Coordinates of C-alpha atoms in Angstrom, one line a residue:
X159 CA 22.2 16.5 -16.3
X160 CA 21.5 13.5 -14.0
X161 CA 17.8 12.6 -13.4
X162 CA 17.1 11.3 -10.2
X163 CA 13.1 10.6 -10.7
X164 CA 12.7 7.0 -10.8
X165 CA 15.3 6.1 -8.9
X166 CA 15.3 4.1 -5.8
X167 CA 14.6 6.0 -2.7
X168 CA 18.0 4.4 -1.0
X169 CA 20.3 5.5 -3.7
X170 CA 18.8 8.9 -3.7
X171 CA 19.3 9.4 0.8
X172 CA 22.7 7.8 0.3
X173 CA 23.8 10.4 -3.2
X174 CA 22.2 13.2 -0.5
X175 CA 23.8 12.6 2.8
X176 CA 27.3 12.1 0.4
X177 CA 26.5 16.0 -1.1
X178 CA 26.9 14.5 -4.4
X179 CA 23.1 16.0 -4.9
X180 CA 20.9 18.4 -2.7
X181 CA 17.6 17.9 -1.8
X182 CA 16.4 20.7 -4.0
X183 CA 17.6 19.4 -7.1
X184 CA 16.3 15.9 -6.5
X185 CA 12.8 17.3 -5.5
X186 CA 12.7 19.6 -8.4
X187 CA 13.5 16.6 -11.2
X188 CA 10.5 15.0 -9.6
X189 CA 8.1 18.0 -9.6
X190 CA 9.1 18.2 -13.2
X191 CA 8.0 14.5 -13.9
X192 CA 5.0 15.0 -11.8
X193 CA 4.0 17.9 -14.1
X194 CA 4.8 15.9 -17.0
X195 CA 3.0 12.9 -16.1
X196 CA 0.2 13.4 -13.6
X197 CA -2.1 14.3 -16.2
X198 CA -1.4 11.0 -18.0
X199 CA -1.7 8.9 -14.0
X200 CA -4.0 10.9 -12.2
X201 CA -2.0 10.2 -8.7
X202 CA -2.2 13.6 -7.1
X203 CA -5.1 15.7 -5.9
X204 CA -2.4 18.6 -4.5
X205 CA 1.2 19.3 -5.9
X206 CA 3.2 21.1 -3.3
X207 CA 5.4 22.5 -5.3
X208 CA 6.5 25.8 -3.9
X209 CA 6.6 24.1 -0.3
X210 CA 8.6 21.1 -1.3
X211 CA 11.3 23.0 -2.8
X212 CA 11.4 25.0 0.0
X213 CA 11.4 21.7 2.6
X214 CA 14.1 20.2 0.6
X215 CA 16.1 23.3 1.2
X216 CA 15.5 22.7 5.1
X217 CA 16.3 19.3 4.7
X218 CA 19.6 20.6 3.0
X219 CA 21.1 22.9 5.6
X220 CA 20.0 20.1 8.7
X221 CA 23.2 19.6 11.0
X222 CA 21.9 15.9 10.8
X223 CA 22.0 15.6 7.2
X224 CA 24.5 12.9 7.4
X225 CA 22.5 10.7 9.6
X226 CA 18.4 10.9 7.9
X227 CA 17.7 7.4 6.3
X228 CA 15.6 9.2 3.9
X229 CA 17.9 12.2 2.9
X230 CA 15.9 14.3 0.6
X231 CA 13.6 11.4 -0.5
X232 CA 10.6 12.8 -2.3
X233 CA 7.4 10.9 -0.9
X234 CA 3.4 11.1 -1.7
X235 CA 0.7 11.0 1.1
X236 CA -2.6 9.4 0.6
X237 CA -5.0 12.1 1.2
X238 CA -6.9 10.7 4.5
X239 CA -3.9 11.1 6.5
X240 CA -3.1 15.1 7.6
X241 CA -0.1 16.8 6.3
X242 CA 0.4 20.5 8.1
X243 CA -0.6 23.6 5.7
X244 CA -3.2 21.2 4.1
X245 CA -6.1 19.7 3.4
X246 CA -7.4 16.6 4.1
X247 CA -10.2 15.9 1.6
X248 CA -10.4 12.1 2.1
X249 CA -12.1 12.1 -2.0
X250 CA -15.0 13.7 -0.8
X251 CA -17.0 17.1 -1.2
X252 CA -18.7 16.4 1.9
X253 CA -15.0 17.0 4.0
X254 CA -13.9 20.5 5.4
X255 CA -11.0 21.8 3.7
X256 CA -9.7 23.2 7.2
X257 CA -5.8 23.5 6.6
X258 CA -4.3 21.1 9.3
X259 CA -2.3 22.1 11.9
X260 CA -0.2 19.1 12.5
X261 CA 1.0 15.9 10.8
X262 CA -0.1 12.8 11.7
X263 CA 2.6 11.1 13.4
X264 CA 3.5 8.9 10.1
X265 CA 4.0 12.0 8.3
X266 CA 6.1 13.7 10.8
X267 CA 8.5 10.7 11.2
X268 CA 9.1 10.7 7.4
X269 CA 9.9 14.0 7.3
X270 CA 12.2 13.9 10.7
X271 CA 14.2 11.1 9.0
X272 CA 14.5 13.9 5.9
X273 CA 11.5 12.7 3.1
X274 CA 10.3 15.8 1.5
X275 CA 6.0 16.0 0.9
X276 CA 6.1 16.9 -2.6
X277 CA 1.9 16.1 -2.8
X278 CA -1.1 14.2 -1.4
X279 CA -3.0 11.5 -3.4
X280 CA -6.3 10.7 -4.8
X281 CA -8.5 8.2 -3.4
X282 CA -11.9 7.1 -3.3
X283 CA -14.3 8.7 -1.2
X284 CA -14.3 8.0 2.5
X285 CA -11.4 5.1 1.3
X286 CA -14.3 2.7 0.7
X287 CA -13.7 1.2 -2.5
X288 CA -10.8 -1.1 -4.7
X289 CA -11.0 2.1 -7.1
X290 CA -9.5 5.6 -7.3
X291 CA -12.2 7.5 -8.6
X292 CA -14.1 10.3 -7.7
X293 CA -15.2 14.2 -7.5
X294 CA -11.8 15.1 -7.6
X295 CA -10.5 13.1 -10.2
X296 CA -9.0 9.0 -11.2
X297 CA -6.3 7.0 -10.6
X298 CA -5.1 5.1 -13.6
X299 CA -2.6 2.2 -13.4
X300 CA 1.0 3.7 -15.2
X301 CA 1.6 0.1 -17.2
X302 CA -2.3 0.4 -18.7
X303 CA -4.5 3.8 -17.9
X304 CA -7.2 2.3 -19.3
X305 CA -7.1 0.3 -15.9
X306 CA -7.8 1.4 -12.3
X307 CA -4.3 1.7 -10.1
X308 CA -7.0 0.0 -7.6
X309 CA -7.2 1.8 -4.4
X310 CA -8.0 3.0 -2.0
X311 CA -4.3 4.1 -1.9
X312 CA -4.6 4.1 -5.6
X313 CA -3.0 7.4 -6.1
X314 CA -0.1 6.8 -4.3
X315 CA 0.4 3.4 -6.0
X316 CA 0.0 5.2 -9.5
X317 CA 3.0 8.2 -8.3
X318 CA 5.6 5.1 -7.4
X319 CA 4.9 3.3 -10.5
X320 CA 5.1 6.1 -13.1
X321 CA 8.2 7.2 -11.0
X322 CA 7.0 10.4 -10.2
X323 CA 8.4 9.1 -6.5
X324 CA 10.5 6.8 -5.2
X325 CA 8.1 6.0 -2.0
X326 CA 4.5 6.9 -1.0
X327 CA 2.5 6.7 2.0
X328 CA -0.9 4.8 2.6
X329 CA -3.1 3.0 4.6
X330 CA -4.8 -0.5 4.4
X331 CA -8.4 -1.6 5.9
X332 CA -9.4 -4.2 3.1
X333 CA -6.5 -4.0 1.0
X334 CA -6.2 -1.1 0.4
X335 CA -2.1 -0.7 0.1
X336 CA -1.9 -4.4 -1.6
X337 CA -4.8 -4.3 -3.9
X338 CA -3.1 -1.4 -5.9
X339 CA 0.4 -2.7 -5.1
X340 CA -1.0 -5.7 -6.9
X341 CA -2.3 -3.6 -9.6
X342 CA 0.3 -1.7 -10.2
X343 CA 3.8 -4.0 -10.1
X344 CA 4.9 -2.6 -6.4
X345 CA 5.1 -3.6 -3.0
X346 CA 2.6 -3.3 -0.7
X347 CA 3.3 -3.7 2.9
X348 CA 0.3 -3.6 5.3
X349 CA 2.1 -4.2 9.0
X350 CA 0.5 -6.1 11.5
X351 CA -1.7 -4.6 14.3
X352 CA 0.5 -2.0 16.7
X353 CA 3.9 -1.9 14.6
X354 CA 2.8 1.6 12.9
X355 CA 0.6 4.3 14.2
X356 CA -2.2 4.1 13.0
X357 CA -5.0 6.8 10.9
X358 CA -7.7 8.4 12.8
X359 CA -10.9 7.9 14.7
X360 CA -11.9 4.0 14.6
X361 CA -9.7 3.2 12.0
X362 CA -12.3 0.7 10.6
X363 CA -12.5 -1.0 14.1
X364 CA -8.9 -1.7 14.1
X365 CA -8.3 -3.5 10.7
X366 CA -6.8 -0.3 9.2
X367 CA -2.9 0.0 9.0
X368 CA -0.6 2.7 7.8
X369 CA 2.2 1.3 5.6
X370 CA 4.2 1.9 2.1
X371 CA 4.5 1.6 -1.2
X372 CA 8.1 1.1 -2.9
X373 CA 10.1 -0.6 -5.8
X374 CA 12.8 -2.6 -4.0
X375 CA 12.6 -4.6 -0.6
X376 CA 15.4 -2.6 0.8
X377 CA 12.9 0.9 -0.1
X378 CA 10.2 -1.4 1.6
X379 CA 12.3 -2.3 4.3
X380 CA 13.3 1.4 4.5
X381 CA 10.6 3.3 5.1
X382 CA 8.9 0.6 7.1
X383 CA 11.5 0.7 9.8
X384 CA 11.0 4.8 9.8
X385 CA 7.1 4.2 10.4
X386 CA 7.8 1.5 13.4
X387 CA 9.9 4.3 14.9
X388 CA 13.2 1.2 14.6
X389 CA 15.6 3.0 12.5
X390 CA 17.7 4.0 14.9
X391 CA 17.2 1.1 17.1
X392 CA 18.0 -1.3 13.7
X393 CA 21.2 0.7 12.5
X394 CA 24.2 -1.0 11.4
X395 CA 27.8 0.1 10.9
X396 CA 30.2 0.8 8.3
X397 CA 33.6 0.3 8.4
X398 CA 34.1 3.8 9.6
X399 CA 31.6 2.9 12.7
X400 CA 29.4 5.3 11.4
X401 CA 25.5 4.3 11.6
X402 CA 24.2 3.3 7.8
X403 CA 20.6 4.7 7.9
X404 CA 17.9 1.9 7.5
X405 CA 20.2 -1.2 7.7
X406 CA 18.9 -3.9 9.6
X407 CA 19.7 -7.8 9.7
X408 CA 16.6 -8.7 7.1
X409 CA 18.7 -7.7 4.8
X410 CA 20.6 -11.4 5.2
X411 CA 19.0 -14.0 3.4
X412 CA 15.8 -15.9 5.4
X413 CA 16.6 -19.2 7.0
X414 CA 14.6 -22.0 5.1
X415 CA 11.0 -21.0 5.8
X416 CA 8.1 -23.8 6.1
X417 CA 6.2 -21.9 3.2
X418 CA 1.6 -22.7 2.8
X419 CA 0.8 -21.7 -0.9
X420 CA -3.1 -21.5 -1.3
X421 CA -5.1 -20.4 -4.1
X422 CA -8.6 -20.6 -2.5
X423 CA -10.3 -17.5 -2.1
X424 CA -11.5 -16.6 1.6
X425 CA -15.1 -15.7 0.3
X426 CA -17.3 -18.4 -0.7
X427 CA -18.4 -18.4 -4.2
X428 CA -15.8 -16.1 -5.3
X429 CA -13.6 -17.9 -7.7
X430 CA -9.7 -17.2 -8.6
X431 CA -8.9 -16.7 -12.1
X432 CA -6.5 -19.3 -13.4
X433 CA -3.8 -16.7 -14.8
X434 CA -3.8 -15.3 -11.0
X435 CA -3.4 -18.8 -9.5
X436 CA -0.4 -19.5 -11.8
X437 CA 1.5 -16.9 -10.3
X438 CA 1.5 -18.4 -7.0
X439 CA 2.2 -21.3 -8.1
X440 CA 5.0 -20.0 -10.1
X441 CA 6.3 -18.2 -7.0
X442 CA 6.0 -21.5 -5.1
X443 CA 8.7 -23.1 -6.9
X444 CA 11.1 -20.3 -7.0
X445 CA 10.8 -20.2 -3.2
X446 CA 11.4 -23.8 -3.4
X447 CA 15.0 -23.0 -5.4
X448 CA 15.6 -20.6 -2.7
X449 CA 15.6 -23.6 0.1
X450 CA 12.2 -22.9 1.4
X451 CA 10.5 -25.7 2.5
X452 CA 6.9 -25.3 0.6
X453 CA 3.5 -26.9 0.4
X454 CA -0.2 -26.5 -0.9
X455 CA -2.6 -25.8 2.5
X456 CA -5.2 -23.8 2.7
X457 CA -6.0 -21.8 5.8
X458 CA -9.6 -22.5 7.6
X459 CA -11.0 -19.6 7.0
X460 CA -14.5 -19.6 8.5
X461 CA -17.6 -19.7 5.7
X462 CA -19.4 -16.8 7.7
X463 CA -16.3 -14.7 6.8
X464 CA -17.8 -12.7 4.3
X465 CA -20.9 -11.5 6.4
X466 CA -18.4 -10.8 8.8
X467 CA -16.2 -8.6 7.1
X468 CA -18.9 -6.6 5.2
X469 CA -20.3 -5.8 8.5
X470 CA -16.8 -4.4 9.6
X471 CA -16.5 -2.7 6.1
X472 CA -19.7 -0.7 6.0
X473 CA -19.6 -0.1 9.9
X474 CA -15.6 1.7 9.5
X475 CA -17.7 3.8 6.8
X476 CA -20.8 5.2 8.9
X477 CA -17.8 5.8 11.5
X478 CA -16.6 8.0 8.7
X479 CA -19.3 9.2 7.5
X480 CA -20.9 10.6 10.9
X481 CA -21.0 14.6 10.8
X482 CA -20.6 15.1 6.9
X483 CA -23.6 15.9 5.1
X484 CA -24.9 13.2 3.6
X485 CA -26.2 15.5 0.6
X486 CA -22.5 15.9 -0.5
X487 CA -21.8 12.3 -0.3
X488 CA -21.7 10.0 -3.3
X489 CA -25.1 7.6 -3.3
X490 CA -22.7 4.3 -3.4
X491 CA -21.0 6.0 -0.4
X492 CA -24.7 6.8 1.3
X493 CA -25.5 3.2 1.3
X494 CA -22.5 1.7 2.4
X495 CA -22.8 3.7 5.8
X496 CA -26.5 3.2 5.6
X497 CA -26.0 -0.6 5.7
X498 CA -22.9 -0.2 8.7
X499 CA -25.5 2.1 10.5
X500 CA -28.0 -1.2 10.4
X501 CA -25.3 -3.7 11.1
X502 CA -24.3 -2.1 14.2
X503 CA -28.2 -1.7 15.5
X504 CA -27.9 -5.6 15.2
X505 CA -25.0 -5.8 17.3
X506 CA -23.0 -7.4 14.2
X507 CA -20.1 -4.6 15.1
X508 CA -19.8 -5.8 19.2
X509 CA -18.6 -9.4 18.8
X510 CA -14.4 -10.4 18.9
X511 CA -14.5 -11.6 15.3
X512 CA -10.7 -10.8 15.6
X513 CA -10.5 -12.9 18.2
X514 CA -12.1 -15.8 17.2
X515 CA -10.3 -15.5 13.5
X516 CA -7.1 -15.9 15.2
X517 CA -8.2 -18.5 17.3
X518 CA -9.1 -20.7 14.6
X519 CA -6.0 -19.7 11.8
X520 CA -3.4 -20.3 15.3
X521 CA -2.8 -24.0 14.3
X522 CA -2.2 -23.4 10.9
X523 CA 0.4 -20.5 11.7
X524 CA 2.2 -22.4 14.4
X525 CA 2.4 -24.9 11.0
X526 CA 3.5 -22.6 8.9
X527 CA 6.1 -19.1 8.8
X528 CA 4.9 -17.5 5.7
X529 CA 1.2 -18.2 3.6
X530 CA 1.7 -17.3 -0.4
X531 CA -1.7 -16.7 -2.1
X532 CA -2.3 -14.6 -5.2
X533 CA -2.8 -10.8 -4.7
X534 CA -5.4 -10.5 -7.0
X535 CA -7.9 -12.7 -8.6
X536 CA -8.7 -11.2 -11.4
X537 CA -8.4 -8.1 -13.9
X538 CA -8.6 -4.7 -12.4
X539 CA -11.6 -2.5 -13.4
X540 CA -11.4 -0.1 -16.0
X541 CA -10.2 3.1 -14.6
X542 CA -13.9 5.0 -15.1
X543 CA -16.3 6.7 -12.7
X544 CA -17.3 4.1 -10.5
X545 CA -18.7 6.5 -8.1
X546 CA -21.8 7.4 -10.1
X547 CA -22.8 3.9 -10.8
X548 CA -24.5 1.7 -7.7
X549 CA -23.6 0.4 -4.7
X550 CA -24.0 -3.3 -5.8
X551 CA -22.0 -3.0 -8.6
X552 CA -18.9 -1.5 -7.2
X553 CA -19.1 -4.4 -4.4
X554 CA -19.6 -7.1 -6.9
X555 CA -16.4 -5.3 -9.0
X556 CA -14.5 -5.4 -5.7
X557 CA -14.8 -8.6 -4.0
X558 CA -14.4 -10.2 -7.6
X559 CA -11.0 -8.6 -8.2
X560 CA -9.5 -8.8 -4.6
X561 CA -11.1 -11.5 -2.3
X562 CA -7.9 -12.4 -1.1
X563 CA -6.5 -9.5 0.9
X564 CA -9.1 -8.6 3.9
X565 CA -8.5 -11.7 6.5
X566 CA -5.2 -10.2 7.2
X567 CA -6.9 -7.2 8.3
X568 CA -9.1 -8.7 10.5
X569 CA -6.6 -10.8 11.9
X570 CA -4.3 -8.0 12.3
X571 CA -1.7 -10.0 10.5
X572 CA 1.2 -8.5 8.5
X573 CA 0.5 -9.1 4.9
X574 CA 2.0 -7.6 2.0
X575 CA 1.6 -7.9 -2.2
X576 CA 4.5 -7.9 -4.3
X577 CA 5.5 -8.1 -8.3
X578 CA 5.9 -11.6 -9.5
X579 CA 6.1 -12.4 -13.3
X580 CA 3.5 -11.2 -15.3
X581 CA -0.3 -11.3 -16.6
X582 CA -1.2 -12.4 -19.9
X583 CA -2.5 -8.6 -20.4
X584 CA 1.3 -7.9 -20.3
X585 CA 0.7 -6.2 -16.8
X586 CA 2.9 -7.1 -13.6
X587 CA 1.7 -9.9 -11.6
X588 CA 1.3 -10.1 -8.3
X589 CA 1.5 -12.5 -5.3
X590 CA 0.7 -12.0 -1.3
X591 CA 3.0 -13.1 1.5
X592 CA 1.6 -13.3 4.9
X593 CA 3.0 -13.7 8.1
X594 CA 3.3 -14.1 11.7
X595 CA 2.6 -11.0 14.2
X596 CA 5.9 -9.3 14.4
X597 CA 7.3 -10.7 11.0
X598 CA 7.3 -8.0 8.7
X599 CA 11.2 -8.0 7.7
X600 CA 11.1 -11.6 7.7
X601 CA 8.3 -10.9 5.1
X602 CA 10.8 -8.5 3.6
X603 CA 14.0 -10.7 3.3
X604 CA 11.6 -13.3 1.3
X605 CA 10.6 -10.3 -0.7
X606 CA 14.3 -9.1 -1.2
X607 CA 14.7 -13.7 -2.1
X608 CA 12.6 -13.5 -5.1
X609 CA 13.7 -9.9 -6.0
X610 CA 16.8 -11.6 -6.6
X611 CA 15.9 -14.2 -8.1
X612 CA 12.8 -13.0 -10.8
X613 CA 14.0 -9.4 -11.2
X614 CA 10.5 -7.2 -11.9
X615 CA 10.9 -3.6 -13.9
X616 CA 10.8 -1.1 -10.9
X617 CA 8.3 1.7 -13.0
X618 CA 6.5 1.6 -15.9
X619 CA 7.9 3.1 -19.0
X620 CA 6.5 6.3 -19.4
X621 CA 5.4 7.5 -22.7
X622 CA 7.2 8.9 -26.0
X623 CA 7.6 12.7 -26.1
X624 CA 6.3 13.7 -28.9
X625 CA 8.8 16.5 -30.7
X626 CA 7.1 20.0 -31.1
X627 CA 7.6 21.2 -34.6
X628 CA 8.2 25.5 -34.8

């Protein structure tokens, strides 16, 4: 029998809108890897499994079949974003678990272009932390469970890498797509302010952004164009005329780009591990082979950036955390609101930091098309119970491992992690590419360069069955 888990979400729409597989039988193969696997991975707090089977049936008898760019595509939602007939716990005990009554708009446009919900995926409570882990259970990294699948989209990074689906949903304030992208050997696109609807209420004062997780830069590219709402607008033909779902022109190879690589971190006094910085470098020169033209600069970030962005991370919290009882919160998560609470008493939450970050980094982007950095800058965390330990020591954890992500979410910049090489560990390695406003499948078609070029394994290898003697 064919198996259709772990492969790529365009090769599953295209075998689907052909007939040469329904929607029911590729949803089922990945509910049966999910059930093999998610007690290994941790990715999902709910497993639809009766409801997917019958959405994949719905998908099947569509009129429109022929047309969906993600034909019968099994995804995974990150459990702060509402899926109808569900929950939306948000990895908290404090949250209602009210059923909701509609999707958020991300959600609905996956499934209009045909993706089946097969299950929504852990996070941290409230989404604050670079960890999945909490009352309802731990995300562990597929290629090492011994290691966090960072987060907060953690879960849905862990389902795409152990294959249990081809694409996944999530959301980025801080990092929070790239940081377990990075982690985890995918890509991580977080799109620039205004391309994708994004979550609910403040949405971190604007730095959070709904995005995906994939494989391949043409899944990335994919699923991306079905968030902005452009897949229609960005179809090509085949020599039939018919519209190919999902085909744009980012799919051609990138003019020569003027490339800044930089391995300084943003925060002062946190330092880049040298194994981290190597990768960039590495990626430097095979963006140099591909007729980029590149070279070391380091962006001006401001040195009062790291007040400035703690303010904004603890403030999106208390903007969470308002109505839930505080009893049912976790005491890491009490005092990060606690300090957001005090930050915006001292009017730390009313200036344009946006503003005047993109003020300042507008010379160096009318220098440059595309800044490399690492994605991480050091190891991930063990994958434990970072909840019940303190407050200081999940920030210290955090800003160690992933200083480099949260400008680009201040600036409202697209930014996205991706697999390059590999970490002495024997893990995937990671780099960031980030761009100008508007420039996500330019970021793409560099993506889909070094795909080419450095090949990276797609999943990680899942683990011997062991035989069951009678």
């Amino acid at each position: 029998m064919t198996k259709w888990a772990g492969r790529t979400a365009t090769e599953i729409a295209e075998a689907v809108r052909q007939k040469v597989v329904t929607p029911r039988e590729v949803v089922a193969d990945h509910l049966a890897a999910i059930a093999a696997q998610n007690g290994r991975v941790g990715a999902f707090r709910v497993v639809r499994a009766t409801a997917a089977l019958a959405e994949a049936d719905a998908v099947g008898a569509r009129t429109d079949l022929s047309r969906l760019p993600l034909a019968g595509v099994p995804v995974a939602v990150k459990d702060n974003l509402p899926v109808r007939g569900e929950s939306t716990r948000n990895g908290s005990a404090a949250t209602p678990a009210t059923l909701a009554a509609e999707d958020h708009v991300t959600v609905a446009r996956l499934r209009a272009a045909g993706a089946v919900v097969v299950g929504l995926t852990h996070v941290p409570e409230l989404c604050v932390f670079g960890t999945t882990d909490g009352v309802h259970g731990i995300a562990r990294n597929p290629w090492d469970p011994s290691r966090t699948a960072g987060g907060s989209s953690g879960g849905s990074a862990a389902a795409v890498a152990a294959g249990l689906v081809p694409l996944a949903l999530g959301n980025d304030g801080m990092g929070s797509l790239r940081i377990p992208a990075a982690h985890c050997g995918l890509i991580g696109l977080k799109p620039g302010t205004g391309r994708v609807p994004a979550g609910l209420g403040g949405a971190w004062f604007g730095m959070s952004e709904n995005g995906p997780l994939a494989t391949t830069a043409a899944d990335a590219r994919l699923m991306f164009s079905v968030l902005a709402g452009e897949t229609d607008e960005r179809g090509d033909t085949d020599e039939a005329g018919e519209t190919r779902p999902g085909a744009d022109e980012s799919a051609d190879p990138p003019r020569a780009l003027r490339i800044a690589v930089s391995t300084r971190s943003p925060i002062a006094g946190v330092r880049v591990g040298g194994a981290y910085a190597s990768l960039a470098r590495q990626a430097a020169r095979a963006l140099v082979e591909a007729g980029h033209r590149v070279s070391a600069a380091h962006p001006p970030y401001p040195l009062t950036f790291g007040t400035v962005i703690l303010a904004r991370w603890t403030g999106g919290t208390a903007q969470d955390a308002e109505g839930l009882d505080p009893r049912l919160l976790t005491p890491r998560t009490r005092r990060h609101a606690a300090i957001g609470r005090a930050a915006g008493r001292l009017g730390m939450l009313r200036a344009d930091h946006r503003g005047a970050l993109n003020k300042r980094l507008a010379p160096f982007f009318e220098e440059y098309d595309v800044l490399l950095t690492p994605a991480l800058a050091r190891r991930g965390p063990a994958a434990d119970a970072w909840h019940e330990r303190g407050w200081w020591a999940n920030v210290l954890v955090n800003t160690a491992c992933s200083p480099m992500t949260p400008p680009w979410n201040l600036s409202g910049h697209p930014a996205l992690a991706m697999p390059f090489g590999s970490l002495p560990t024997g893990l995937p390695g990671s780099v960031q590419l980030v761009g100008r406003p508007g420039s996500e499948l330019q970021l793409l078609a560099v993506v889909g360069q070094l795909e080419q070029a450095r090949p990276w394994t797609r999943t990680a290898p899942a683990p011997p069955v062991r035989a069951v003697l009678d």
